[in-house]
Amino acid sequence: MPKTIKTKKQAAQIRTYVDTFIAQQSGGTYNYKQVSSAIGQTSPAAQRAVALYLAELAFDGLLIETAPGKYKTPSRTLKAEGVFVRRSNGKNSVITDTDGEEIFVAERNSMHALNGDRVEVAIAARVKGREPEAEVTQILEKKDQTFIGTLKVDKHFAYLLTDSKFLATDIYIPRAKLKGGATGDKAIVRITHWPDDAKNPQGEIIDILGKTGENTTEMHAILAEFGLPYRYPEAVEKAADKIDAGITPEVVAAREDLRGVTTFTIDPRDAKDFDDALSIRRLPNGNYEVGVHIADVTHYVKPGTIIDREAESRATSVYLVDRTIPMLPEHLSNGICSLRPDEDKLTFSVIFEMDKDAKVVNSRIARTVTRSVRRFTYEEAQEVIETGKGDYKDEILALDRLAKVLRKNRYDNGSVDFDRVEVRFDIDDKGHPTRVFFKESKDANKLIEEFMLLANRTVASAIGLVPKRKKPKAFVYRVHDVPDAEKLSNLAALSRTFGYRLKTTGSPQEINRSINKMLQDVKGKGEENFLATLAIRSMAKAIYTTENIGHYGLGFEYYTHFTSPIRRYPDMMVHRLLERYLAGGRSVNLEKLEDECKHSSDQEQLAANAERASIKYKQVEYMGDHLGEVFKGVISGVTEWGLYVELDDNKCEGLVPMRDLADDFYDFDNKNYCLIGRKYNHRYRLGDAVEVQVARADLQKKQLDFVIVDEKNPARSLDTLTSAKAPKGKAAVNEKPGKKKRKGRR
C-alpha cells in the first residue's frame, strides 16, 4: 500500500481501503488513527485524508458520529423496530431502537401508524446523497391517544378538524358516534379505524368540551391535549369531604406543640392553598430558631385510598393562566391542609438554630402543631422589608436578613443565578386578556425561596448522608445533571465574540460562578437576551429519581422536594419516607419508588407544557387586539423556517416566517444561530433587537406571525404582503411602517 498521497488515484485507493474496513466492522467505534493504522496508511497526509473521508461519510449519513472524531458503522439490518413519529407536514419518521437514528417514512409506507406507536420497519439500502427511507411492515404496539379539534356536522356525515401537529388529515365520525356533538363544538376524538386505502381515519367522540373559542373550552382543550385531567372525579371529592381536621388532644400530645411561636405565611395574592409557613424566635444564647412548617398532608391522605390514587396519577397541580387544576380535592388543598391564619394545623417541620451569620448550628425534623397568626401577600411582606414598618416587622426583617446571607453563600458556592421573567395577565369576566404584566421576584419572594431551599436540602441530607458501614435507604431526590458539554462549549465560544470569558472545565462551582459572572456582566446590554437564553438551553432538566447525582444548578450535593405536598406528589412521597425512616423503618422497594419518580417527572413536564400552551394562547388572543401595530423586540429563536421574536413590552413571541423575509434569500447558520442573506449578507442573529408589525394571530394554532419593519427597506414591512395573507374577517392594514394604529377590542 502507498505511504504518501501524490495522485488522485492514490486518494481514491485510500477511500476504497476505508470502505473495505468499514464494511468489515460489526460493532464498536473507531477514529481516524485506528482506521489509518488498520489500512496501513500512517503518514500525516494519509491520516488527514482518512479523517476527512470519515467526516464526509458521517455528513452523508453513511457513518454515525458517536462523539467528536469517533464513528461507528450503522448497525443496519433489513428489519428494525422503533417508535413512529408522525407529523402534520407529512415528514413522518421512525426512531430505531438500535442506534436512535431518525429515518424518514413516506405516508404511503406508514400503514397509518400514529405518533408514538411502536413499529417494525424495513429499511431501504442507503444511497449516497439521498436521505435513507423506511417502510412500516407491522404496528407492534398502538399508543393510546386522542385528538382534539372542532366538529363539522353535515346531513349524512361528520368530521373533526384537528388541532394536532401530529395528524394532517381530518377524522370522519359516524353520526351514531357523535354523542350529541354539533358543528362548532370542540371535541376529543379517538381513532377507531383507518382503512389501508383511505386517506382519512374514522373515529368516535370521547367528550364534548364546549363551543370552540369559549375560554373554558379552550383551557380544557389544552389540558386534554397533554393528557391532563380537566375535571375532578366526584367520588374523590366525596371521599375528601368526609375527612375531618381531627386535631384532638391525643394527636397534639404526639407532636411538638409550636402554637405559641410567632408563625405566618407569605404567598401570592390569589393563593388559597398555603402549604408552607415560617416561624422565628430569639433563643437565650442570642441565636435564632427558624421553623419551616409544611402542611402535613399525609396525615390525612393515606396510601392506597381513592384520594391517594388520584393524587399519584395527577402527580402535580397544574397552573394555567386563569385557573388551577389541583392535585388534591379543594376540601383538603384549600381547607383542612391549608395553613390558614388563626387555625390550628398539623405540620411537618424542619427547625433550625442559626447564628447571626445564618450559619446552621443544628437542625431537627419533627411532626408539629402550629398556628399562623397572619397571612401575608408577597406585596405586604415586601412593603415591611422596604419600609421597616408593619405587622411582625421584627420577625420579617430578621428572616430577610438571614435569607440574604443564605442567598449570597449559595451563589458563592456555585448556584446558578437564572432570573427569568414570568408573564401574567389581567383577565376579564369572559376570560379575555386585557393586560400583560410581569411577575417580579423581590426580596419577599426570595426570602421564602431561600428557606424552602434550606429545608429541602436539609431533609435530603438527613436521609442521603449515610454513616459508614450503613446501607443507603431508597429515597426521592430532586436532581439536576451537568450541562450538555457541546452546548456549553458553544456558549463559551459565542460569549468570547462579545468579550466574555466562560469556563467550560473545572469544578461545577467554578463553572457556575463563571456563568453567573457572565449573566451579571451582560445585564442591560444588547446581547443579554441572546447569551442568557443560550445559557438556559445548555442546562439539563431537573427530575425526580432515587439515584442521587446532586443538583448542579443549585450547587447542592443533596436535594429533594419536601415543602409543597399540597401541589406535588413527590413531596408526599418524601413525607411518608421521612416518617418511616425517622421511626427506624426498613428501606422501601427501590424499583417501585423509581417508577413513581419517573411518573412524577413525566407529569411535571406535561403540566409545564400545558402551562406554556395556556400562556401562548392568551398571548395570541391578546395580540389579536393589536393587529397592524408595531412593537420593539429581540430575536428569541432562529430556525430554518424563520425568526422568533419576543416583544419587549409584553414578552409575547411570534414568528417572522422565512417567506416574509422578502428582501433576500436567507440561509440558516445553525452553529451561529443566525440567518444570512445571500445577496446583501444581512444577518439576523439570536438576541438582535428588531421592530416588528403584528401580521396574523391564529388562536387555533396558538401562533403569532410578525413582519420585520424597516423604513429603509419597504420589502420587509407588512404593507408589501398581499391581502391574501391577511386573516379572514380582518381589515387590511394600510399604514406606514413604524406608526402605531390603535384598534378597539374585537
XYZ file of C-alpha atoms in Angstrom:
746
model
C 0.000 0.000 0.000
C 1.285 3.524 -0.742
C 2.527 5.523 2.205
C 2.043 9.008 0.709
C -0.614 10.690 -1.395
C 0.701 12.053 -4.667
C -2.167 11.456 -7.110
C -5.947 11.373 -7.266
C -5.654 7.656 -7.884
C -3.903 7.160 -4.554
C -6.568 9.226 -2.780
C -9.288 7.111 -4.381
C -7.439 3.963 -3.337
C -7.317 5.134 0.296
C -11.081 5.658 0.173
C -11.513 2.126 -1.119
C -9.405 0.781 1.762
C -11.538 2.763 4.243
C -14.775 1.462 2.683
C -13.466 -2.097 2.996
C -12.536 -1.538 6.644
C -15.969 -0.089 7.456
C -17.774 -2.960 5.736
C -15.924 -5.442 7.966
C -16.970 -3.743 11.238
C -19.831 -5.354 13.149
C -19.759 -3.105 16.205
C -17.639 -0.744 18.285
C -16.320 2.703 17.473
C -13.164 3.877 15.741
C -11.316 7.100 14.934
C -9.149 8.149 12.014
C -5.918 6.966 13.671
C -7.295 3.469 14.249
C -8.600 3.274 10.682
C -5.318 4.619 9.248
C -3.319 2.052 11.194
C -5.633 -0.776 10.146
C -5.289 0.028 6.442
C -1.566 0.741 6.643
C -1.769 4.474 5.928
C 0.223 6.097 8.738
C 1.742 9.168 7.077
C 0.328 12.563 8.201
C -1.048 13.236 4.711
C -2.774 9.849 4.544
C -4.188 10.213 8.058
C -5.603 13.604 7.107
C -7.228 12.064 4.025
C -8.756 9.318 6.183
C -10.051 11.830 8.752
C -11.657 13.979 6.040
C -13.271 10.945 4.377
C -14.711 9.691 7.687
C -16.183 13.147 8.348
C -17.646 13.177 4.815
C -19.254 9.750 5.319
C -20.762 10.919 8.611
C -22.111 14.070 6.953
C -23.730 11.924 4.247
C -25.288 9.690 6.922
C -23.233 6.638 5.997
C -21.497 6.634 9.399
C -22.706 7.613 12.848
C -20.506 10.056 14.782
C -20.983 8.959 18.385
C -18.630 11.659 19.749
C -16.383 14.263 18.101
C -13.982 12.278 15.900
C -15.434 8.863 16.891
C -17.501 6.856 14.424
C -19.411 3.613 14.172
C -20.916 1.670 11.315
C -24.732 1.865 11.424
C -25.954 -1.458 12.730
C -28.495 -1.622 9.968
C -30.423 -4.800 9.194
C -33.266 -5.173 6.748
C -35.694 -5.152 9.666
C -35.687 -2.906 12.734
C -38.030 -1.810 15.499
C -38.645 1.655 16.828
C -41.085 4.435 17.673
C -43.092 6.078 14.895
C -43.085 9.877 14.712
C -45.995 11.357 12.745
C -46.004 14.988 11.619
C -48.847 17.022 10.120
C -46.440 18.296 7.429
C -46.002 14.738 6.117
C -42.406 14.350 7.345
C -43.036 11.116 9.224
C -40.153 9.075 10.593
C -39.182 6.174 12.807
C -36.631 6.372 15.616
C -34.916 2.987 15.680
C -34.118 1.117 18.887
C -30.693 0.006 17.658
C -28.963 3.372 17.281
C -31.636 6.011 17.894
C -31.389 7.295 14.333
C -34.420 9.042 12.830
C -35.327 7.613 9.399
C -37.877 9.121 7.023
C -41.124 7.210 6.366
C -43.329 8.339 3.474
C -47.069 8.389 4.180
C -47.644 5.650 1.581
C -45.282 3.429 3.621
C -46.641 4.248 7.099
C -49.515 1.731 7.416
C -51.270 4.746 9.013
C -49.222 4.348 12.188
C -49.888 7.119 14.692
C -47.411 9.207 16.624
C -45.844 7.149 19.407
C -46.794 3.714 18.036
C -44.125 1.009 18.248
C -43.489 -0.349 14.770
C -41.403 -2.800 12.794
C -39.830 -1.317 9.689
C -37.934 -2.430 6.638
C -35.023 -0.095 5.911
C -34.041 0.535 2.336
C -30.377 0.221 1.360
C -28.549 3.517 1.676
C -27.885 5.540 -1.439
C -25.150 8.141 -1.155
C -26.501 11.659 -1.372
C -30.074 10.609 -0.582
C -31.991 10.526 2.666
C -32.475 6.964 3.971
C -36.048 5.648 3.984
C -38.000 3.032 5.905
C -41.322 1.287 5.414
C -43.585 0.197 8.263
C -44.232 -3.543 7.946
C -46.076 -4.087 11.227
C -47.567 -1.995 14.043
C -46.369 -3.785 17.177
C -47.984 -1.652 19.862
C -50.626 1.044 19.492
C -50.227 4.057 21.738
C -53.462 5.101 23.399
C -54.113 8.626 22.188
C -56.860 11.059 21.356
C -57.189 14.091 19.114
C -58.791 17.453 19.728
C -60.459 19.714 17.209
C -63.633 21.389 16.002
C -66.645 19.414 14.770
C -68.311 19.919 11.420
C -71.624 18.047 11.187
C -73.400 17.657 7.846
C -76.588 15.801 6.956
C -75.002 12.436 6.255
C -71.581 12.579 7.936
C -69.420 14.490 10.398
C -65.737 15.090 10.778
C -63.246 16.622 13.202
C -60.947 19.397 12.017
C -57.971 18.513 14.214
C -55.699 20.973 16.000
C -52.961 18.346 16.232
C -49.439 18.831 14.902
C -49.259 15.019 14.671
C -52.080 14.476 12.184
C -52.513 16.130 8.796
C -55.982 14.773 7.980
C -59.483 15.285 9.352
C -61.172 12.431 11.208
C -64.504 11.147 9.897
C -67.078 10.396 12.580
C -70.228 8.297 12.029
C -73.327 10.185 13.210
C -74.016 7.349 15.663
C -70.706 8.178 17.405
C -71.300 11.940 17.811
C -72.528 11.897 21.434
C -74.714 14.899 20.690
C -71.904 16.964 19.197
C -72.801 19.792 16.818
C -70.978 21.984 14.331
C -68.611 24.349 16.151
C -68.162 22.136 19.208
C -64.645 21.380 20.365
C -64.384 17.639 20.948
C -61.998 14.879 21.950
C -61.947 12.006 19.467
C -60.347 8.569 19.411
C -59.432 6.951 16.080
C -61.203 3.593 15.794
C -60.341 2.524 12.257
C -58.118 3.653 9.393
C -58.579 1.550 6.266
C -55.434 0.942 4.238
C -56.870 2.572 1.132
C -58.438 5.558 2.941
C -56.900 8.986 3.264
C -58.865 9.820 6.411
C -59.289 7.767 9.598
C -62.617 7.109 11.295
C -63.222 7.878 14.946
C -65.634 8.286 17.829
C -66.214 11.170 20.222
C -64.921 10.709 23.754
C -66.088 14.038 25.164
C -67.567 17.369 24.111
C -65.609 20.243 25.690
C -67.893 23.098 24.629
C -68.063 25.691 21.879
C -64.784 26.436 20.103
C -63.449 29.840 21.161
C -65.054 29.909 24.610
C -62.460 30.380 27.322
C -63.214 27.319 29.473
C -63.492 25.155 26.371
C -60.049 26.225 25.153
C -58.412 25.803 28.561
C -59.887 22.302 28.891
C -58.690 21.543 25.347
C -55.143 22.480 26.343
C -55.302 20.118 29.316
C -56.732 17.327 27.167
C -54.042 17.908 24.523
C -51.400 16.916 27.067
C -53.449 14.088 28.565
C -54.127 16.007 31.778
C -57.453 15.809 33.633
C -59.809 18.788 33.407
C -62.477 17.505 35.807
C -62.196 16.202 39.343
C -63.863 12.806 39.954
C -66.960 13.231 42.084
C -66.168 10.092 44.101
C -62.783 11.506 45.123
C -64.313 14.812 46.224
C -66.954 12.971 48.246
C -64.264 10.905 49.957
C -62.327 14.070 50.817
C -65.434 15.818 52.184
C -65.740 13.087 54.809
C -62.303 13.863 56.269
C -62.252 15.905 59.469
C -59.324 18.026 60.701
C -59.185 15.786 63.770
C -56.780 17.836 65.876
C -57.593 16.050 69.105
C -55.648 16.265 72.395
C -54.250 12.814 71.623
C -52.947 13.933 68.209
C -51.437 17.090 69.696
C -49.766 15.145 72.503
C -47.899 13.007 69.944
C -46.377 16.110 68.331
C -44.216 19.080 69.182
C -46.570 21.933 70.038
C -45.318 25.175 68.443
C -48.577 27.122 68.554
C -47.010 29.660 70.896
C -44.265 30.614 68.431
C -44.889 33.508 66.028
C -45.719 31.846 62.701
C -47.027 33.332 59.454
C -47.439 32.597 55.748
C -46.234 34.642 52.767
C -47.893 33.738 49.461
C -49.165 35.193 46.163
C -52.201 37.458 46.333
C -54.565 34.911 44.776
C -53.264 31.841 46.640
C -55.671 29.679 48.642
C -53.545 26.598 49.339
C -50.992 27.752 51.905
C -48.682 24.757 52.270
C -45.718 26.462 53.962
C -45.246 28.822 56.900
C -42.274 30.331 58.705
C -41.678 30.899 62.386
C -38.852 32.719 64.148
C -37.889 33.439 67.724
C -34.738 34.552 69.531
C -33.067 31.963 71.756
C -31.454 32.766 75.126
C -27.985 32.288 73.578
C -28.671 35.034 71.027
C -29.196 32.679 68.085
C -32.403 32.416 66.078
C -34.743 29.458 65.914
C -36.304 29.417 62.452
C -39.028 26.918 61.631
C -40.105 25.882 58.150
C -43.555 24.369 58.658
C -45.189 22.329 55.903
C -48.785 21.128 55.717
C -48.936 17.525 56.957
C -50.940 16.229 54.019
C -50.012 12.573 54.530
C -51.651 12.617 57.973
C -54.942 12.869 56.092
C -54.183 11.150 52.761
C -53.348 7.509 53.408
C -51.574 5.247 50.879
C -53.858 3.281 48.573
C -57.002 5.301 49.236
C -59.072 6.711 46.366
C -57.710 10.208 47.145
C -54.125 8.978 47.159
C -54.536 7.075 43.881
C -55.939 10.183 42.191
C -53.138 12.367 43.580
C -50.499 9.855 42.480
C -51.975 9.734 38.977
C -52.043 13.521 38.634
C -48.666 13.931 40.439
C -48.941 17.721 40.418
C -51.328 20.635 40.398
C -51.488 22.390 37.043
C -51.395 26.189 36.873
C -52.941 27.636 33.739
C -53.300 31.350 33.080
C -56.760 31.674 34.616
C -57.185 28.620 36.826
C -55.560 25.978 38.989
C -56.317 22.300 38.453
C -55.485 20.928 41.907
C -53.794 17.637 42.680
C -55.925 17.247 45.818
C -59.639 17.988 46.320
C -60.439 21.530 47.429
C -61.657 20.409 50.861
C -58.074 19.284 51.566
C -55.972 21.685 49.468
C -57.773 24.924 50.398
C -59.333 23.760 53.649
C -58.052 21.212 56.141
C -54.408 21.160 54.992
C -54.041 24.845 54.099
C -52.159 26.775 56.791
C -54.830 29.456 57.131
C -54.440 32.118 59.832
C -55.918 31.668 63.309
C -56.445 27.922 62.828
C -54.559 25.074 64.498
C -52.835 22.962 61.829
C -50.874 19.719 61.700
C -47.457 20.290 60.129
C -44.209 18.547 59.276
C -41.400 20.907 60.245
C -37.688 21.464 59.786
C -36.432 23.631 62.657
C -33.063 25.367 62.524
C -30.881 27.050 65.091
C -28.982 29.765 63.214
C -26.438 32.293 64.344
C -26.434 35.937 63.211
C -24.407 34.968 60.110
C -27.102 32.464 59.014
C -24.888 29.514 59.837
C -26.977 26.492 60.824
C -25.752 25.409 64.267
C -28.144 22.452 64.395
C -31.466 21.324 62.981
C -34.209 18.810 63.602
C -37.180 17.355 61.692
C -40.409 16.913 63.631
C -44.181 16.409 63.332
C -45.680 19.545 64.858
C -48.822 21.547 65.587
C -48.661 25.200 64.508
C -50.961 28.215 64.282
C -50.423 31.023 61.783
C -51.026 34.485 63.210
C -51.054 36.335 59.908
C -51.450 35.689 56.189
C -49.097 37.993 54.235
C -49.145 38.509 50.491
C -45.757 38.945 48.865
C -46.602 42.603 48.315
C -47.422 43.147 52.006
C -44.243 41.431 53.182
C -42.227 43.416 50.630
C -43.623 46.665 51.998
C -42.485 45.684 55.504
C -38.998 44.903 54.143
C -38.783 48.198 52.248
C -40.272 50.484 54.915
C -39.356 48.677 58.135
C -42.932 49.170 59.281
C -45.925 46.888 59.655
C -47.146 43.734 61.403
C -44.386 41.475 62.737
C -41.734 43.737 61.233
C -39.001 42.468 63.566
C -39.604 38.873 62.553
C -39.833 39.619 58.818
C -36.750 41.846 58.824
C -34.733 39.221 60.720
C -35.790 36.494 58.266
C -35.000 38.764 55.318
C -31.506 39.484 56.634
C -30.792 35.775 57.190
C -32.199 34.881 53.759
C -29.913 37.367 52.042
C -26.880 35.795 53.708
C -28.078 32.315 52.684
C -28.555 33.529 49.121
C -25.092 35.094 48.926
C -23.498 31.945 50.306
C -25.411 29.814 47.807
C -24.161 31.826 44.846
C -20.632 31.894 46.262
C -20.783 28.096 46.377
C -21.745 27.771 42.728
C -25.546 28.085 42.468
C -26.567 29.428 39.041
C -28.410 32.763 39.037
C -31.137 32.437 36.399
C -33.593 35.273 36.948
C -36.336 34.711 34.364
C -39.394 36.901 33.842
C -42.803 35.293 34.460
C -45.669 36.540 32.284
C -49.066 37.200 33.885
C -52.382 38.517 32.557
C -55.317 40.559 33.731
C -58.389 38.617 32.590
C -61.946 39.965 32.186
C -65.084 38.079 33.241
C -65.162 36.252 29.870
C -61.565 35.103 30.188
C -60.232 37.606 27.650
C -56.773 39.054 28.445
C -56.863 42.839 28.868
C -53.314 43.439 30.098
C -49.962 41.666 30.182
C -47.587 42.225 33.071
C -44.513 40.579 34.556
C -44.163 38.855 37.879
C -41.080 40.307 39.517
C -39.184 38.349 42.140
C -38.431 40.717 45.013
C -36.901 40.256 48.466
C -40.115 38.790 49.935
C -40.199 36.086 47.232
C -36.508 35.377 47.696
C -36.941 35.157 51.470
C -39.416 32.292 51.072
C -37.304 30.684 48.357
C -34.159 30.541 50.485
C -35.799 28.906 53.487
C -37.638 26.380 51.308
C -34.326 25.502 49.617
C -32.680 25.132 53.014
C -35.448 22.831 54.275
C -35.384 20.667 51.134
C -31.614 20.380 51.283
C -31.657 19.502 54.984
C -34.264 16.745 54.527
C -32.336 15.211 51.613
C -29.084 15.255 53.603
C -30.784 13.697 56.636
C -31.551 10.565 54.606
C -28.836 10.691 51.937
C -25.827 11.148 54.220
C -25.255 7.563 55.393
C -22.885 6.613 58.234
C -20.021 4.270 57.348
C -20.931 0.598 57.020
C -24.632 1.507 56.713
C -26.622 0.820 53.555
C -28.377 3.842 52.000
C -32.160 3.772 52.021
C -34.282 4.337 48.957
C -35.320 7.981 48.764
C -36.733 10.568 46.364
C -34.157 13.092 45.187
C -34.585 16.144 43.014
C -31.527 16.043 40.764
C -30.110 18.248 38.035
C -27.426 16.841 35.748
C -24.351 18.650 34.441
C -24.810 20.887 31.371
C -24.550 19.498 27.872
C -20.819 19.730 27.129
C -21.259 20.647 23.469
C -23.843 23.350 24.219
C -21.660 24.766 26.989
C -18.692 24.835 24.632
C -20.796 26.653 22.008
C -21.939 29.133 24.662
C -18.323 29.821 25.643
C -17.301 30.340 22.005
C -20.166 32.739 21.314
C -19.556 34.573 24.611
C -15.973 35.226 23.509
C -17.228 37.065 20.420
C -18.808 39.602 22.807
C -15.744 39.792 25.035
C -16.866 37.489 27.878
C -14.839 34.564 29.153
C -16.672 31.461 30.260
C -15.100 28.413 31.875
C -16.039 25.030 30.440
C -13.677 22.949 32.566
C -13.044 22.721 36.275
C -15.329 22.025 39.218
C -19.103 22.635 38.922
C -18.725 25.537 41.365
C -16.076 27.188 39.175
C -18.129 26.756 36.003
C -21.307 28.050 37.650
C -19.543 31.065 39.129
C -18.236 31.791 35.647
C -21.782 31.557 34.211
C -23.098 33.841 36.968
C -20.410 36.428 36.231
C -21.281 36.382 32.546
C -25.013 36.720 33.321
C -24.286 39.678 35.589
C -21.942 41.341 33.087
C -24.465 41.146 30.222
C -27.357 42.742 32.142
C -28.758 45.719 30.265
C -26.663 45.067 27.161
C -27.843 44.182 23.670
C -26.522 40.640 23.877
C -28.170 39.905 27.258
C -31.170 38.009 25.894
C -29.041 36.069 23.420
C -26.473 34.798 25.925
C -28.946 34.292 28.803
C -31.157 32.200 26.513
C -28.235 30.058 25.371
C -27.092 29.598 28.986
C -30.504 28.223 29.949
C -30.603 25.977 26.891
C -27.239 24.470 27.829
C -28.692 23.193 31.111
C -30.289 19.804 31.704
C -33.843 19.395 33.064
C -34.289 18.669 36.759
C -36.064 15.364 37.505
C -37.107 13.103 40.373
C -35.109 9.911 40.875
C -33.807 7.528 43.530
C -30.267 7.871 42.140
C -28.708 10.931 43.721
C -26.295 12.795 41.449
C -26.771 16.151 43.158
C -28.381 19.326 41.888
C -25.985 21.062 39.525
C -27.940 24.307 39.129
C -28.268 24.850 42.875
C -24.815 23.530 43.650
C -26.249 21.098 46.247
C -24.938 17.589 46.823
C -28.275 16.510 48.332
C -31.646 17.964 47.406
C -35.300 16.884 47.401
C -38.814 18.348 47.351
C -40.433 18.425 50.784
C -42.094 21.835 51.009
C -45.172 21.603 48.718
C -47.152 18.406 49.423
C -50.494 20.070 48.620
C -49.471 20.512 44.982
C -46.711 17.916 44.344
C -46.964 14.165 44.886
C -43.165 13.654 45.238
C -43.353 15.824 48.386
C -45.983 13.470 49.770
C -43.684 10.544 48.958
C -40.851 12.283 50.820
C -43.076 12.927 53.855
C -44.016 9.243 54.054
C -40.426 8.102 53.654
C -39.289 10.543 56.336
C -41.904 9.288 58.766
C -40.908 5.684 58.059
C -37.140 6.178 58.319
C -37.201 8.502 61.329
C -39.140 5.759 63.119
C -36.411 3.234 62.232
C -38.278 1.553 59.366
C -36.631 -0.502 56.635
C -35.956 0.759 53.133
C -38.823 0.636 50.633
C -38.648 -1.129 47.253
C -36.216 0.816 45.079
C -37.657 -0.167 41.674
C -41.222 0.751 42.607
C -40.073 4.081 44.036
C -38.093 4.828 40.851
C -41.189 4.113 38.738
C -43.142 6.609 40.841
C -40.339 9.162 40.425
C -40.361 8.760 36.645
C -44.141 9.147 36.510
C -43.909 12.327 38.591
C -41.174 13.739 36.339
C -43.242 12.965 33.238
C -46.383 14.558 34.696
C -44.414 17.614 35.783
C -43.194 18.087 32.203
C -46.721 17.714 30.815
C -48.010 20.264 33.335
C -45.255 22.704 32.356
C -46.110 22.203 28.673
C -49.792 22.866 29.368
C -48.955 25.997 31.357
C -46.810 27.308 28.489
C -49.573 26.471 25.987
C -52.135 28.433 28.022
C -49.777 31.416 28.209
C -49.176 31.188 24.461
C -52.927 31.033 23.799
C -53.581 34.146 25.889
C -50.664 35.962 24.287
C -52.069 35.268 20.826
C -55.554 36.264 21.993
C -54.184 39.486 23.466
C -52.154 40.350 20.373
C -55.220 39.714 18.201
C -56.424 43.091 19.519
C -53.241 44.725 18.197
C -53.065 43.615 14.565
C -51.049 46.055 12.486
C -49.314 47.673 15.451
C -45.550 47.961 15.662
C -43.504 46.711 18.627
C -39.866 46.506 19.582
C -38.451 43.108 20.416
C -35.481 40.771 20.298
C -34.885 37.691 18.179
C -35.503 34.801 20.593
C -35.105 31.931 18.158
C -33.569 31.278 14.755
C -34.702 28.320 12.646
C -34.664 27.177 9.036
C -38.305 28.285 8.709
C -37.879 31.797 10.141
C -37.185 34.016 13.137
C -38.927 34.016 16.502
C -39.202 37.466 18.052
C -40.082 38.195 21.691
C -41.657 41.615 22.237
C -40.109 43.887 24.873
C -43.417 45.281 26.155
C -45.234 42.034 26.913
C -42.900 39.070 26.172
C -45.321 37.756 23.523
C -43.423 35.654 20.992
C -44.224 35.379 17.312
C -42.731 34.036 14.103
C -41.350 36.011 11.202
C -41.753 33.328 8.507
C -38.852 32.887 6.126
C -41.241 33.536 3.226
C -41.851 37.065 4.570
C -38.162 37.994 4.561
C -38.709 39.251 1.038
C -35.607 41.399 0.550
C -33.182 38.473 0.080
C -32.801 34.705 0.126
C -31.636 33.685 3.603
C -29.615 30.648 4.705
C -29.806 29.202 8.221
C -26.481 29.058 10.108
C -27.281 26.685 12.992
C -23.841 26.991 14.615
C -24.032 30.766 14.999
C -27.816 30.975 15.494
C -28.396 33.351 12.596
C -29.903 33.801 9.139
C -27.561 35.192 6.473
C -28.762 36.888 3.287
C -27.070 35.553 0.165
C -27.140 38.795 -1.820
C -26.669 41.554 0.766
C -25.109 39.472 3.594
C -27.604 40.936 6.069
C -27.688 38.879 9.277
C -30.440 38.185 11.765
C -28.924 36.743 14.920
C -30.353 35.415 18.170
C -30.607 38.350 20.585
C -30.682 41.085 17.912
C -33.064 43.999 18.518
C -35.729 44.365 15.814
C -39.013 46.156 15.163
C -41.941 44.047 14.023
C -45.506 44.564 12.927
C -48.244 42.157 14.044
C -49.479 40.426 10.879
C -51.557 37.432 11.993
C -52.944 35.930 15.206
C -54.082 32.307 14.812
C -55.720 31.095 18.036
C -56.220 27.515 16.869
C -52.511 27.110 16.140
C -51.538 29.373 19.061
C -49.312 31.206 16.609
C -48.419 34.848 16.046
C -46.905 35.984 12.780
C -44.819 39.147 12.637
C -43.242 41.100 9.809
C -39.896 42.848 10.186
C -40.296 46.626 9.934
C -37.540 48.504 8.134
C -38.228 52.029 6.849
C -35.140 51.820 4.636
C -36.432 48.644 3.019
C -40.205 48.573 2.426
C -39.964 44.951 1.292
C -39.714 43.998 4.957
C -42.958 45.678 6.124
C -46.498 44.378 6.315
C -47.693 46.787 3.607
C -45.988 44.666 0.957
C -47.769 41.441 1.943
C -50.682 40.553 -0.305
C -54.196 40.860 1.026
C -54.498 37.109 0.560
C -52.206 36.661 3.544
C -54.461 38.667 5.868
C -56.724 36.666 8.191
C -60.322 36.358 7.066
C -62.602 38.917 8.627
C -59.738 41.316 9.366
C -59.408 44.700 7.755
C -56.328 45.149 5.611
C -53.556 47.082 7.329
C -52.638 50.228 5.360
C -50.314 52.348 7.421
C -46.758 53.462 7.304
C -44.206 51.150 8.927
C -43.319 52.290 12.429
C -46.584 54.118 13.072
C -48.877 52.553 15.641
C -52.538 52.195 14.816
C -54.656 51.537 17.897
C -57.618 49.260 17.426
C -60.501 48.520 19.742
C -61.399 45.177 21.277
C -62.849 42.601 18.931
